[in-house]
XYZ file of C-alpha atoms in Angstrom:
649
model
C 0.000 0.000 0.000
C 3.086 2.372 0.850
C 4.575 1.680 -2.527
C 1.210 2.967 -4.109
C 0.814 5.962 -1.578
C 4.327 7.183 -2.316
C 4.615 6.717 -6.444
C 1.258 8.605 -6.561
C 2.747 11.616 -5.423
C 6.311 11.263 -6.294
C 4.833 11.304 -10.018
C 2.007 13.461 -9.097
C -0.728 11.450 -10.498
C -4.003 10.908 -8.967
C -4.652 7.384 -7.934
C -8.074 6.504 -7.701
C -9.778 5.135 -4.913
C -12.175 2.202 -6.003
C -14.670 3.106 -7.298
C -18.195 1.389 -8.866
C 3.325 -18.465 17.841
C 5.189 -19.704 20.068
C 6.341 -18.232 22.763
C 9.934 -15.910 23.194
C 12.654 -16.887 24.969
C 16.230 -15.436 23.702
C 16.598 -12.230 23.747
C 15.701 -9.439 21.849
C 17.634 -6.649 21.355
C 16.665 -3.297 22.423
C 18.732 0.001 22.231
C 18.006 3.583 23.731
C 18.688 6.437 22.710
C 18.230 10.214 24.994
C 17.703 13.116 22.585
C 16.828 16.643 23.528
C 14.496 18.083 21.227
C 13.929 22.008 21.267
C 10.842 23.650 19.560
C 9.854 26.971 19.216
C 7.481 27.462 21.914
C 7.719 24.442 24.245
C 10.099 21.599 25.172
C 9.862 17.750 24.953
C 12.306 15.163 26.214
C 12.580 11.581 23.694
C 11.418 9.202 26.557
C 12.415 5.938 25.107
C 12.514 4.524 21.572
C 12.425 0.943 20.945
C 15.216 -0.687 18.137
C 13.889 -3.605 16.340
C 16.379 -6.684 16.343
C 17.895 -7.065 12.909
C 16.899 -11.113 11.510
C 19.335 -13.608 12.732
C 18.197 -16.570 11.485
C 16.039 -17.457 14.321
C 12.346 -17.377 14.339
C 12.269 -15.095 17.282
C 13.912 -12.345 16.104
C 12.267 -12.885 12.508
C 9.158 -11.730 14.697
C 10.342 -9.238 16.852
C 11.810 -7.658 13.261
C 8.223 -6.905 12.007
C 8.106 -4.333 14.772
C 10.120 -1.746 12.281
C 6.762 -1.006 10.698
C 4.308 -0.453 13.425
C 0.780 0.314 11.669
C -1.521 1.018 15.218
C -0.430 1.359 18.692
C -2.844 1.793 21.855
C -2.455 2.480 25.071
C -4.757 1.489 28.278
C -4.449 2.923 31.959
C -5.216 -0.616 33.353
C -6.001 -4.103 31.731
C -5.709 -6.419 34.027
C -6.608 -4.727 37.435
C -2.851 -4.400 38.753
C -2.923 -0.411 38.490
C -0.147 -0.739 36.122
C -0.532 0.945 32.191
C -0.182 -1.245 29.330
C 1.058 -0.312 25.231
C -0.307 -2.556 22.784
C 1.004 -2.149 19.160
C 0.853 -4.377 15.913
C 3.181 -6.124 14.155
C 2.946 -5.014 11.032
C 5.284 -7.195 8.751
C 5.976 -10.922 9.879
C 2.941 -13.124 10.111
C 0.617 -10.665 12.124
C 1.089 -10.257 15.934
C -0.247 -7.976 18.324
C 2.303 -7.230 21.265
C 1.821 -5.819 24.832
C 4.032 -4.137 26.540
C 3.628 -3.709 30.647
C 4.448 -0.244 32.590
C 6.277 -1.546 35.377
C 7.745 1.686 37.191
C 8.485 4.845 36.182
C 10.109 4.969 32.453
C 10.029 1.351 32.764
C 8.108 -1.061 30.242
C 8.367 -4.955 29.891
C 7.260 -7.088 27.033
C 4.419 -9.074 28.577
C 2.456 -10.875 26.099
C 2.502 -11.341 22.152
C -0.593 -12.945 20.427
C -0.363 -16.383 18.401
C 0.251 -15.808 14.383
C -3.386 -13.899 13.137
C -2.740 -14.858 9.659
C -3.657 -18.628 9.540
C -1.164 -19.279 6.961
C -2.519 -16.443 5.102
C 0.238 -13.913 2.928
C 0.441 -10.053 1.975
C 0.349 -6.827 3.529
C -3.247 -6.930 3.923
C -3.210 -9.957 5.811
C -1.200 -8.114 8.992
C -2.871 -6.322 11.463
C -3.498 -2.110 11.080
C -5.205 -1.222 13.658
C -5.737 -2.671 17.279
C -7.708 -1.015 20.559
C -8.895 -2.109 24.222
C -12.235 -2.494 25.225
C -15.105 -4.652 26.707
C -17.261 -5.681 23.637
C -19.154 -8.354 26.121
C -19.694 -6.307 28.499
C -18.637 -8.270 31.287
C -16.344 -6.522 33.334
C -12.897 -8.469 31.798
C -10.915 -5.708 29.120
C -10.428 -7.016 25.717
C -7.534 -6.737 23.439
C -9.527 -6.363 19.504
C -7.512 -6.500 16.270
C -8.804 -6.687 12.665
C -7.007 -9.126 10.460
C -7.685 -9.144 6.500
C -9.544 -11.353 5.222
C -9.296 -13.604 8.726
C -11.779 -11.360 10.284
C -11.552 -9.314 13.890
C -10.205 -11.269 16.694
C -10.975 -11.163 20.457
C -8.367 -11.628 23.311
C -9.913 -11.706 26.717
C -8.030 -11.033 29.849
C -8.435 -14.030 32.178
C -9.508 -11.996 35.310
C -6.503 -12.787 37.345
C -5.275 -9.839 38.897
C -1.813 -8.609 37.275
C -1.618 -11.472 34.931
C -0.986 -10.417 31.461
C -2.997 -13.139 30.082
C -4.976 -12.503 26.940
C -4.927 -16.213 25.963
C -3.402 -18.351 23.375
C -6.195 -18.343 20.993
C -8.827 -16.000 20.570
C -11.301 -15.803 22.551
C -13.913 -14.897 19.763
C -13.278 -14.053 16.390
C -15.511 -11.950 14.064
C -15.977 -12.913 11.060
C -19.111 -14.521 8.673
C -19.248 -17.361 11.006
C -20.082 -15.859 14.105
C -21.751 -12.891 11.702
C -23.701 -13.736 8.779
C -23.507 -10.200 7.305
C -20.732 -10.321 7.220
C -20.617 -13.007 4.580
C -18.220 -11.794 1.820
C -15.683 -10.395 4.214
C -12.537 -9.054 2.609
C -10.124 -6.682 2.719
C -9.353 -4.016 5.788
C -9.803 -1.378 8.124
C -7.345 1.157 9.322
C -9.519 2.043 12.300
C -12.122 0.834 14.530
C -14.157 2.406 17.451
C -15.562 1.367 20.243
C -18.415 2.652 23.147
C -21.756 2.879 24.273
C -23.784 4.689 21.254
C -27.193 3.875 21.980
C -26.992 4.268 25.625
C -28.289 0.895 26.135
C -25.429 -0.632 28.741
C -23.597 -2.575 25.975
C -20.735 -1.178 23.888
C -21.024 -1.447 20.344
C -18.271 -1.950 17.897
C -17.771 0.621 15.017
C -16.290 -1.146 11.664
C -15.609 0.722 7.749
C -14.614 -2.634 5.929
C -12.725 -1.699 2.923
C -13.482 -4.618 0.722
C -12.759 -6.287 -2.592
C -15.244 -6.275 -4.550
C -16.518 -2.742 -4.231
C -20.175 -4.407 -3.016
C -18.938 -6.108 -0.067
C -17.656 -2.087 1.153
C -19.801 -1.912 4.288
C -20.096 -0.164 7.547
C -21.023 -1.968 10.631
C -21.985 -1.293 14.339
C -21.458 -4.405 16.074
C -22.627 -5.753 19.431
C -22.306 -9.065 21.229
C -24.504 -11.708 22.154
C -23.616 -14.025 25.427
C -19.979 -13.746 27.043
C -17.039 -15.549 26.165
C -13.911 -15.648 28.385
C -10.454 -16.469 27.874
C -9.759 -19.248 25.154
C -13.272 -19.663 24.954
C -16.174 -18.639 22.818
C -18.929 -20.170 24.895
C -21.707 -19.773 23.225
C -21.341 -16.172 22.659
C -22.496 -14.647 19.206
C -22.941 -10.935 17.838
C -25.338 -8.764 16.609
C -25.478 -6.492 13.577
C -27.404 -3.184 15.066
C -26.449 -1.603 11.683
C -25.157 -2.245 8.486
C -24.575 0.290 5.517
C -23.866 -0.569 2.062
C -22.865 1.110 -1.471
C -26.159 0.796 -2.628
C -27.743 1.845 0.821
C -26.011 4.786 0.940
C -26.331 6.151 -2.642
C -28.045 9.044 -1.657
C -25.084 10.265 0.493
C -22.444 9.809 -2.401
C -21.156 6.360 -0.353
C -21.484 4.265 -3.287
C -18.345 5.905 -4.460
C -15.352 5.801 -2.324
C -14.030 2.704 -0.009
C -15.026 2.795 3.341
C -12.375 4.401 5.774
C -13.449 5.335 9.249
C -16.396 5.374 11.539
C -15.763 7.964 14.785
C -17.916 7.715 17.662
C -18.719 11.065 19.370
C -21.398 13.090 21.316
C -21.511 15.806 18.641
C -25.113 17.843 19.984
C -23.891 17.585 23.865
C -26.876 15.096 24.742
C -28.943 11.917 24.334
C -27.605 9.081 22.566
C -24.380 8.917 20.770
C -23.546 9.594 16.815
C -20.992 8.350 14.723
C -19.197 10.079 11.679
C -18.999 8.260 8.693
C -16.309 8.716 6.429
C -15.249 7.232 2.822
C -12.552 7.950 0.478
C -14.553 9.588 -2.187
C -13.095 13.470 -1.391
C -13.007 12.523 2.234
C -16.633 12.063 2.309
C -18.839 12.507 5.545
C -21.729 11.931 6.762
C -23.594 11.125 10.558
C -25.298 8.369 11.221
C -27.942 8.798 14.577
C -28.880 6.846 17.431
C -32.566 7.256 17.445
C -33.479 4.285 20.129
C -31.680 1.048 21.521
C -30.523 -0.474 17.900
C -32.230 2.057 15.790
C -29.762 4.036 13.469
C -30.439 6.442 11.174
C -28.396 8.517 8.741
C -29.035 12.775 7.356
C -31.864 13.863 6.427
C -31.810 13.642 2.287
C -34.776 16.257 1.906
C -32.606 19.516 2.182
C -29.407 18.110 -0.154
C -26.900 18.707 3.515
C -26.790 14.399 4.069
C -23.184 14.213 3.373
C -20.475 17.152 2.935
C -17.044 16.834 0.651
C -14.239 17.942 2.929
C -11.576 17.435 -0.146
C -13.632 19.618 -1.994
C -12.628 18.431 -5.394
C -9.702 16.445 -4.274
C -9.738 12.874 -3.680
C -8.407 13.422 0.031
C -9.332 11.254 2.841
C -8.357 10.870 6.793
C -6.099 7.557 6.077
C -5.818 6.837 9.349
C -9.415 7.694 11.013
C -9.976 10.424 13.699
C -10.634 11.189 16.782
C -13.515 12.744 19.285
C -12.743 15.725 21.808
C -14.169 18.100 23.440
C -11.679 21.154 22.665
C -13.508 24.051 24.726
C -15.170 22.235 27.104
C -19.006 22.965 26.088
C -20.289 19.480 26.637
C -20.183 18.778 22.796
C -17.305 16.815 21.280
C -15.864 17.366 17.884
C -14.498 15.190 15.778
C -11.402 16.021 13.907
C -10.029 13.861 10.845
C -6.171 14.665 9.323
C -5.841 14.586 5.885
C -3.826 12.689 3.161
C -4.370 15.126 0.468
C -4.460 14.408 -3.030
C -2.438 15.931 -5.666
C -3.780 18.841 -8.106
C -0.826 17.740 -10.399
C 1.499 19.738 -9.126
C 1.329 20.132 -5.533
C -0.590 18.650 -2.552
C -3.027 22.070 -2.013
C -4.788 20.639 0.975
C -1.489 19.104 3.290
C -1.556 20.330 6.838
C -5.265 20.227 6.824
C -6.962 19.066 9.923
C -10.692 18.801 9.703
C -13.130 19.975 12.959
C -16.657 18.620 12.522
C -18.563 20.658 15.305
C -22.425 21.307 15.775
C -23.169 24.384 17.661
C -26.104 24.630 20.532
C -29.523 23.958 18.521
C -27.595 22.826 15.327
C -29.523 19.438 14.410
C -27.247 16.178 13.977
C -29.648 15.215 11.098
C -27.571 17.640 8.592
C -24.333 18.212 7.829
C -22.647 21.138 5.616
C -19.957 23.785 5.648
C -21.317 25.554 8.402
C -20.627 21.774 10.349
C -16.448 22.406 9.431
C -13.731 23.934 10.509
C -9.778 24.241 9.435
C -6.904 23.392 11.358
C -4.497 24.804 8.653
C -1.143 23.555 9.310
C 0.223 24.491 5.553
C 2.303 26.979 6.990
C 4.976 24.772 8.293
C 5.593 23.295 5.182
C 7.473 24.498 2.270
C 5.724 24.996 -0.937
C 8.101 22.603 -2.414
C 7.078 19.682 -0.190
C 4.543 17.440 -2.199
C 5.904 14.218 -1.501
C 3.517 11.579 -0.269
C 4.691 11.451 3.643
C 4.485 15.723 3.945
C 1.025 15.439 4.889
C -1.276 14.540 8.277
C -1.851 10.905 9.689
C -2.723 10.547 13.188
C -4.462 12.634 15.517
C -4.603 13.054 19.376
C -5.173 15.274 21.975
C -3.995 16.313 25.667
C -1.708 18.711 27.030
C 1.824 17.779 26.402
C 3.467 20.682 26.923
C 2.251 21.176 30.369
C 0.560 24.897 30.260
C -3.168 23.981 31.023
C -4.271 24.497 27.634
C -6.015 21.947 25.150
C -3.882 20.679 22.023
C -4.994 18.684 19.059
C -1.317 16.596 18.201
C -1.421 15.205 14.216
C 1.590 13.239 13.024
C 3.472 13.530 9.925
C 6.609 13.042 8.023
C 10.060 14.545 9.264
C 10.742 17.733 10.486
C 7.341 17.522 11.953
C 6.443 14.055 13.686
C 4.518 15.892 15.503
C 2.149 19.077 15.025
C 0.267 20.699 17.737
C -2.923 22.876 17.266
C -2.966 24.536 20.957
C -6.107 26.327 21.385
C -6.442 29.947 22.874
C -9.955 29.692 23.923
C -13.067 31.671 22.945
C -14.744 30.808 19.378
C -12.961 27.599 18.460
C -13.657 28.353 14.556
C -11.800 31.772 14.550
C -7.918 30.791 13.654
C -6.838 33.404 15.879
C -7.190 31.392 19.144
C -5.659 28.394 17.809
C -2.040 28.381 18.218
C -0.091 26.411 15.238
C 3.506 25.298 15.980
C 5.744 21.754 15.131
C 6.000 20.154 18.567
C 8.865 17.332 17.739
C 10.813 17.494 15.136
C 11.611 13.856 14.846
C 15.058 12.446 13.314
C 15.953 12.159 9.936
C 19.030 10.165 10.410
C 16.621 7.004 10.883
C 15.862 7.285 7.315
C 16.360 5.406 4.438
C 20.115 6.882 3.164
C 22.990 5.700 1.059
C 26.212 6.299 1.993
C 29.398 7.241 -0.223
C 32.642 6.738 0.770
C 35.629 8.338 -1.606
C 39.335 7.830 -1.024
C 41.253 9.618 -3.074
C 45.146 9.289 -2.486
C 44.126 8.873 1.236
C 42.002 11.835 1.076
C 38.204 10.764 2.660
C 35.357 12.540 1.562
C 31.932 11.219 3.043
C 28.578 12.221 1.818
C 25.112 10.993 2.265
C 22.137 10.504 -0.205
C 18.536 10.683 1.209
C 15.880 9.235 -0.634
C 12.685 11.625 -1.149
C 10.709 8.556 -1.521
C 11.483 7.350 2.451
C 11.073 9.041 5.601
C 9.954 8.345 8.994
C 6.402 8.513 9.218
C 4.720 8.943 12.620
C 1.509 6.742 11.558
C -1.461 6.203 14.056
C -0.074 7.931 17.546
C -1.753 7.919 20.843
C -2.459 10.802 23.046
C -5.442 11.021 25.486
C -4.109 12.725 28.067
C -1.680 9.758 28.349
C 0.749 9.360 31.108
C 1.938 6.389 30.141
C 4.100 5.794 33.253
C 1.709 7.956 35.845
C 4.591 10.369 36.873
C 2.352 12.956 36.444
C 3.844 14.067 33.105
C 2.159 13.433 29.853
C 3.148 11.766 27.069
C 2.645 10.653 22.897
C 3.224 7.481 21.964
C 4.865 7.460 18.244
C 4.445 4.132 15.773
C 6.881 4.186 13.109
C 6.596 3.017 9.373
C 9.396 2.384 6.879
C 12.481 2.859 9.021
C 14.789 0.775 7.064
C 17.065 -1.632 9.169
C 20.002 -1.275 7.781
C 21.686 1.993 5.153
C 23.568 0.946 1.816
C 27.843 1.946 1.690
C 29.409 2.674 -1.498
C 33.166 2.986 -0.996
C 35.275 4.057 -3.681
C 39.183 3.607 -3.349
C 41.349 4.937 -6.027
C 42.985 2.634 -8.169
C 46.667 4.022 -9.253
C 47.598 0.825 -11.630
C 44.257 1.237 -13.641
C 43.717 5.081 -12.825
C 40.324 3.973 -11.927
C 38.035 4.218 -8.707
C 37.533 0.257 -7.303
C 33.777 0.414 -5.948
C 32.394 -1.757 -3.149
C 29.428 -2.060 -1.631
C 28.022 -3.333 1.372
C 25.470 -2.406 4.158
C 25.758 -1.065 7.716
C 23.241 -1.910 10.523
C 20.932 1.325 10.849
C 21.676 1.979 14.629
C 17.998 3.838 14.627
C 15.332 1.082 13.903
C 13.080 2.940 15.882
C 9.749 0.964 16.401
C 7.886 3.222 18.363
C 9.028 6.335 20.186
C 7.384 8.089 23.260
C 8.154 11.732 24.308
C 7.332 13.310 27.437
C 6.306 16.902 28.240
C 8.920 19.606 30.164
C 9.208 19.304 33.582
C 9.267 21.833 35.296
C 13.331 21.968 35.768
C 13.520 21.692 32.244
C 14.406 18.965 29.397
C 15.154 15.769 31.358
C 16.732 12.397 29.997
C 16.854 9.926 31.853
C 17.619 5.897 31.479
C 14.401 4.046 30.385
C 14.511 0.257 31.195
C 12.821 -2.144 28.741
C 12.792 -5.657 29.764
C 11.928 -8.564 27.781
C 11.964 -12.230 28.474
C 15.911 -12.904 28.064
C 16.416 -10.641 30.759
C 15.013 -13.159 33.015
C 17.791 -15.489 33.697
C 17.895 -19.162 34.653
C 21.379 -20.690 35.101
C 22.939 -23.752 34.723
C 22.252 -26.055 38.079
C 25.221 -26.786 40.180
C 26.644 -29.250 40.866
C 25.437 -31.240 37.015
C 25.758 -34.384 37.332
C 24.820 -34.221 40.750
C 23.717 -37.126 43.559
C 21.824 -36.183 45.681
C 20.845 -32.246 45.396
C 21.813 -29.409 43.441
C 21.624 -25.675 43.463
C 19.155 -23.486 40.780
C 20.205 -20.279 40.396
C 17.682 -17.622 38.753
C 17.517 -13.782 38.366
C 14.541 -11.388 37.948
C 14.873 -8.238 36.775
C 11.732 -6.962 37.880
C 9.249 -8.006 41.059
C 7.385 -10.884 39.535
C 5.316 -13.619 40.378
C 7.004 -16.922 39.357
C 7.058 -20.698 39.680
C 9.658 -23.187 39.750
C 9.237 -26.558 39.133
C 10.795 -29.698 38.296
C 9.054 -31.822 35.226
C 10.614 -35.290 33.719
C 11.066 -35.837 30.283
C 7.621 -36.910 29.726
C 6.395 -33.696 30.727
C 5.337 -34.834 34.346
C 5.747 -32.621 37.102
C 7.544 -33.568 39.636
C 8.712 -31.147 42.255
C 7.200 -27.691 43.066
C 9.783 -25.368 44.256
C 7.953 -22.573 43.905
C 4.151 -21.466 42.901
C 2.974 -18.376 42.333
C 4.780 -16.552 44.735
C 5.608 -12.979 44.312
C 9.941 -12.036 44.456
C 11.664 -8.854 44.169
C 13.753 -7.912 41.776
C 17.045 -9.777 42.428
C 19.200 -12.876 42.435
C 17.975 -16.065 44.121
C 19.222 -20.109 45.100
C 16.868 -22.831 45.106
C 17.756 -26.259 46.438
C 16.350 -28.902 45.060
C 16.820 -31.960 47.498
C 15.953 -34.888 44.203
C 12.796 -35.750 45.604
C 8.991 -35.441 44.278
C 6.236 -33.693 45.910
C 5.164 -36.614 47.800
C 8.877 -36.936 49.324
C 10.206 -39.668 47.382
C 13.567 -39.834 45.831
C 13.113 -39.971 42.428
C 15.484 -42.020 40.264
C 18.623 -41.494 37.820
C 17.712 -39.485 34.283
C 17.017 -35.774 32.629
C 15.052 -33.338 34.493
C 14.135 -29.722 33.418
C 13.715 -27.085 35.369
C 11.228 -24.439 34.427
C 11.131 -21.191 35.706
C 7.728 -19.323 34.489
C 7.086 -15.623 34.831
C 4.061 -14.733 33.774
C 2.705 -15.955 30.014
C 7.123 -16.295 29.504
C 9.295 -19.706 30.639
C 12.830 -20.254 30.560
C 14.032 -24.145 30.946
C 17.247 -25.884 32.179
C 18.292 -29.386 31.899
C 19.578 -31.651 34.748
C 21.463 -34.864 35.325
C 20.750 -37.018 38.064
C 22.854 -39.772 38.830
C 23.255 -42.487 41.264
């Protein structure tokens, strides 16, 4: 999809929408880097960045590798109950996993769980998972982690209920697709964003779902409930329920038979009653409102007055590629929803990058319509050069919060290097007069982590290095979170930044000059990009200023299990482990049938630190056990690490 995104612009022809696993245990490498980023009118400090491992060989890192191209990242205050903040993000490349990473103290995270394969064997980018959020579709009290899937459908991972265990399951715990949902029979395709809440006010959350299918008739939008509860590995007998579908032909009437599906937004637009939801399609970033009228009842504009659906691109084929986002931006009980824009190209230039779009109804203004006097500009163009039309100069993901720390409200959008980040801080008063919005590039980014060639030239042992950027590659900050997010509760708030094509490793021409043959000798190899950022997060100003600081990531080879000693041993030996974080662990002795044989430890919580376990070669019902191979397995949380023993008499 990149490939197609970028050649439409580098060429400046107008593409067309459509129209008519097992479990880790070696380590994986992880690098940090402290940067201190100035901007014009407020400071940020580079909290942590993760570095995807470059492939080794070994299936592990193969997976861990897809995290250079994080498509959707999410963050939730608590998931399983332990008060502790969890990041979710998608693998991207590889076979389609969804990660989570744990908060365990302050500018600390730790890789905690990491979904089985979602592709089923399947192949292609859009077979890999885009987008991926938390909620409670069942309504039953137990957080959800929910990730569309291509063609395979939307899957489910329930949290078990166990306080502070991590445990989402090793198989979905529903999946979505025409099984469970007979409309949707025909499923193809994908969806860059989904939504979840409450719209109908009912007590049961609803899923919202744009389906960008293949053929153009099975484009749909769906709001989605569910039927029963399932839990953890298990469906039950749990079901959904379509409250709403809308198709091409449906919605002809508000210019959606054009245009592939691309976002559905819940938000509380008129300040009261049920919920609505903006529609949007990739037909000139084409909107539209569809109404909660009753439990299950939706309805869309009225089409009497010719204001059912509004063309933000105007008569560009723009569209929000990523979705948007609901907020209340001056506090009057009525959110807006705003939608960034990939703009299309007039054949020479992108007219409509920067553009942020405000859909806002005023008091009295009736949900049922929707026209120019619904929209406001967030005009970034500004802070681009006229010269910048290439595909990744324009606005992806959207946020909101207060980042830079001054009590004021900000709406963050992502985009291409020098501005990752762009922040809309508003002023107060009339949110529609640009005056009291305040326009400035929050982070920078880096462009070293780039896609780059490097040239070497030795001329009579005189070096000259230079470096060659490609205008086709750049570091896009795709769907970022901010809500208010303190990611690590120190009372400072943070974004969190998904990265897409941050190439792993830069090509080196050297050329040496050649006196015999008066000639330059070229070689050419490549050089591990030390920035393979996967996702970054950046933190506000504190109040003493810019502050780096060392931000501990710890995955599952940081828990260490050594080597027993003595091995061979008659009649005990020692087991030495490590934890590099309080955990709850168990030890325990299996033979190599898989039997257990000893408990050592179960489910018992340690500090951080080094520890000695004697092991006396006796089973739990105190009987020596004989000569052979034992393994010892020390588990911490949904991770194990095993040893093998020697016993011998």
């Amino acid at each position: 999809m990149w490939d197609v995104l970028k050649e439409r612009f580098l060429s400046y022809s107008t593409i067309k929408n459509k129209n008519g696993g097992s479990l880790m245990k070696k380590i994986f490498l992880f690098l940090f880097a402290f940067v201190l980023t100035s901007t014009i009118f407020s400071q940020v400090r580079l909290s942590t960045v993760y570095n995807f491992p470059t492939i080794s060989g070994s299936s592990e890192d193969s997976l861990l590798n897809g995290l250079k191209s994080i498509r959707g990242v999410y963050f939730d205050n608590d998931i399983d109950g332990d008060g502790k903040a969890e990041i979710v993000v998608t693998n991207y490349n590889d076979k389609g996993h969804v990660h989570v990473f744990e908060v365990v103290g302050n500018d600390s995270i730790q890789l905690v769980w990491t979904s089985p394969s979602l592709m089923a064997g399947a192949g292609g980018a859009n077979q890999t998972p885009r987008y991926v959020l938390v909620g409670d579709l069942d309504n039953d009290g137990k957080k959800e982690i929910i990730a569309q899937v291509g063609n395979q459908g939307i899957y489910i991972f329930e949290w078990d209920g166990v306080i502070g265990s991590n445990n989402y399951g090793t198989q979905p715990s529903q999946l979505l697709n025409s099984t469970t949902l007979p409309e949707l029979t025909g499923l193809s395709g994908n969806c860059e964003f989904m939504d979840i809440g409450d719209i109908d006010n009912d007590g049961q959350n609803e899923l919202v779902v744009a389906y960008n299918s293949s053929p153009n008739s099975n484009d749909k939008y769906y709001v989605i409930s569910a039927i029963g509860d399932w839990s953890t590995n298990d469906p039950g007998f749990s079901g959904f329920f379509a409250e709403w579908v809308g198709t091409r032909t449906q919605m002809q009437a508000y210019k959606f038979d054009a245009g592939s599906p691309y976002s559905m937004t819940i938000a509380q637009l008129d300040g009261s009653g049920n919920k609505e939801v903006v529609l949007q399609a990739w037909n000139k970033k084409n909107v539209t409102v569809l109404r909660s009228t009753s439990k299950d009842n939706y309805v869309l504009c009225d089409t009497t007055n010719g204001k059912q659906n509004y063309f933000l691109g105007g008569t560009l084929d723009d569209v929000a590629l990523f979705g948007g986002i609901a907020y209340d931006i001056d506090n009057d009980g009525r959110e807006e929803v705003y939608l960034p824009t990939y703009s299309a190209s007039d054949g020479t230039s992108l007219p409509h990058k920067g553009f942020v779009h405000m859909i806002y109804y005023d008091p009295g203004k009736n949900v049922n319509e929707i026209d120019s006097n619904n929209v406001f500009t967030l005009d970034f163009s500004s802070l681009y050069s006229p010269d910048e039309n290439y595909w990744f100069n324009n606005t992806f993901g959207v946020g909101y919060g207060d980042v830079e720390g001054n009590g004021k409200r900000h709406i963050y959008v992502s985009s291409g290097y020098p501005r990752n980040i762009l922040s809309a801080e508003f002023l107060g008063g009339d949110k529609t007069n640009p005056a009291n919005w305040h326009l400035y590039v929050l982070y920078q980014g880096d462009n070293s982590a780039e896609a780059k060639t490097i040239f070497i030239k030795d001329s009579l042992g005189i070096v000259d290095t230079s470096y060659g950027y490609s205008k086709d590659s750049a570091a896009i900050a795709s769907k970022i979170f901010a809500r208010n997010t303190d990611f690590d509760k120190d009372g400072y708030q943070d974004i969190i930044i998904p990265y897409q094509t941050i190439p792993d490793s830069f090509g080196v021409y050297k050329y040496v000059w050649n006196s015999s043959t008066s000639k330059y000798d070229t070689m050419f190899y490549k050089v591990v990009n030390p920035k393979r950022w996967g996702f970054r997060i950046i933190e506000g100003t504190r109040p003493s200023g810019v502050e780096a600081k060392d931000i501990v990531v710890i995955t599952p080879d940081d828990f260490k299990l050594y080597q027993n000693y003595p091995n061979p041993f008659n009649p005990s030996t020692e087991i030495n482990f490590y934890l590099p974080v309080e955990s709850k662990i168990s030890l325990k002795i299996y033979n190599q049938l898989g039997e257990l044989v000893k408990t050592l430890i179960s489910d018992q919580n340690f500090t951080r630190g080094s520890y000695s376990v004697r092991w006396e070669g006796m089973n739990d019902n105190g009987d020596k056990v004989s000569s052979g191979v034992y393994i010892a397995q020390l588990r911490f949380g949904n991770f194990s690490k095993e040893i093998k023993m020697m016993l011998l008499k």
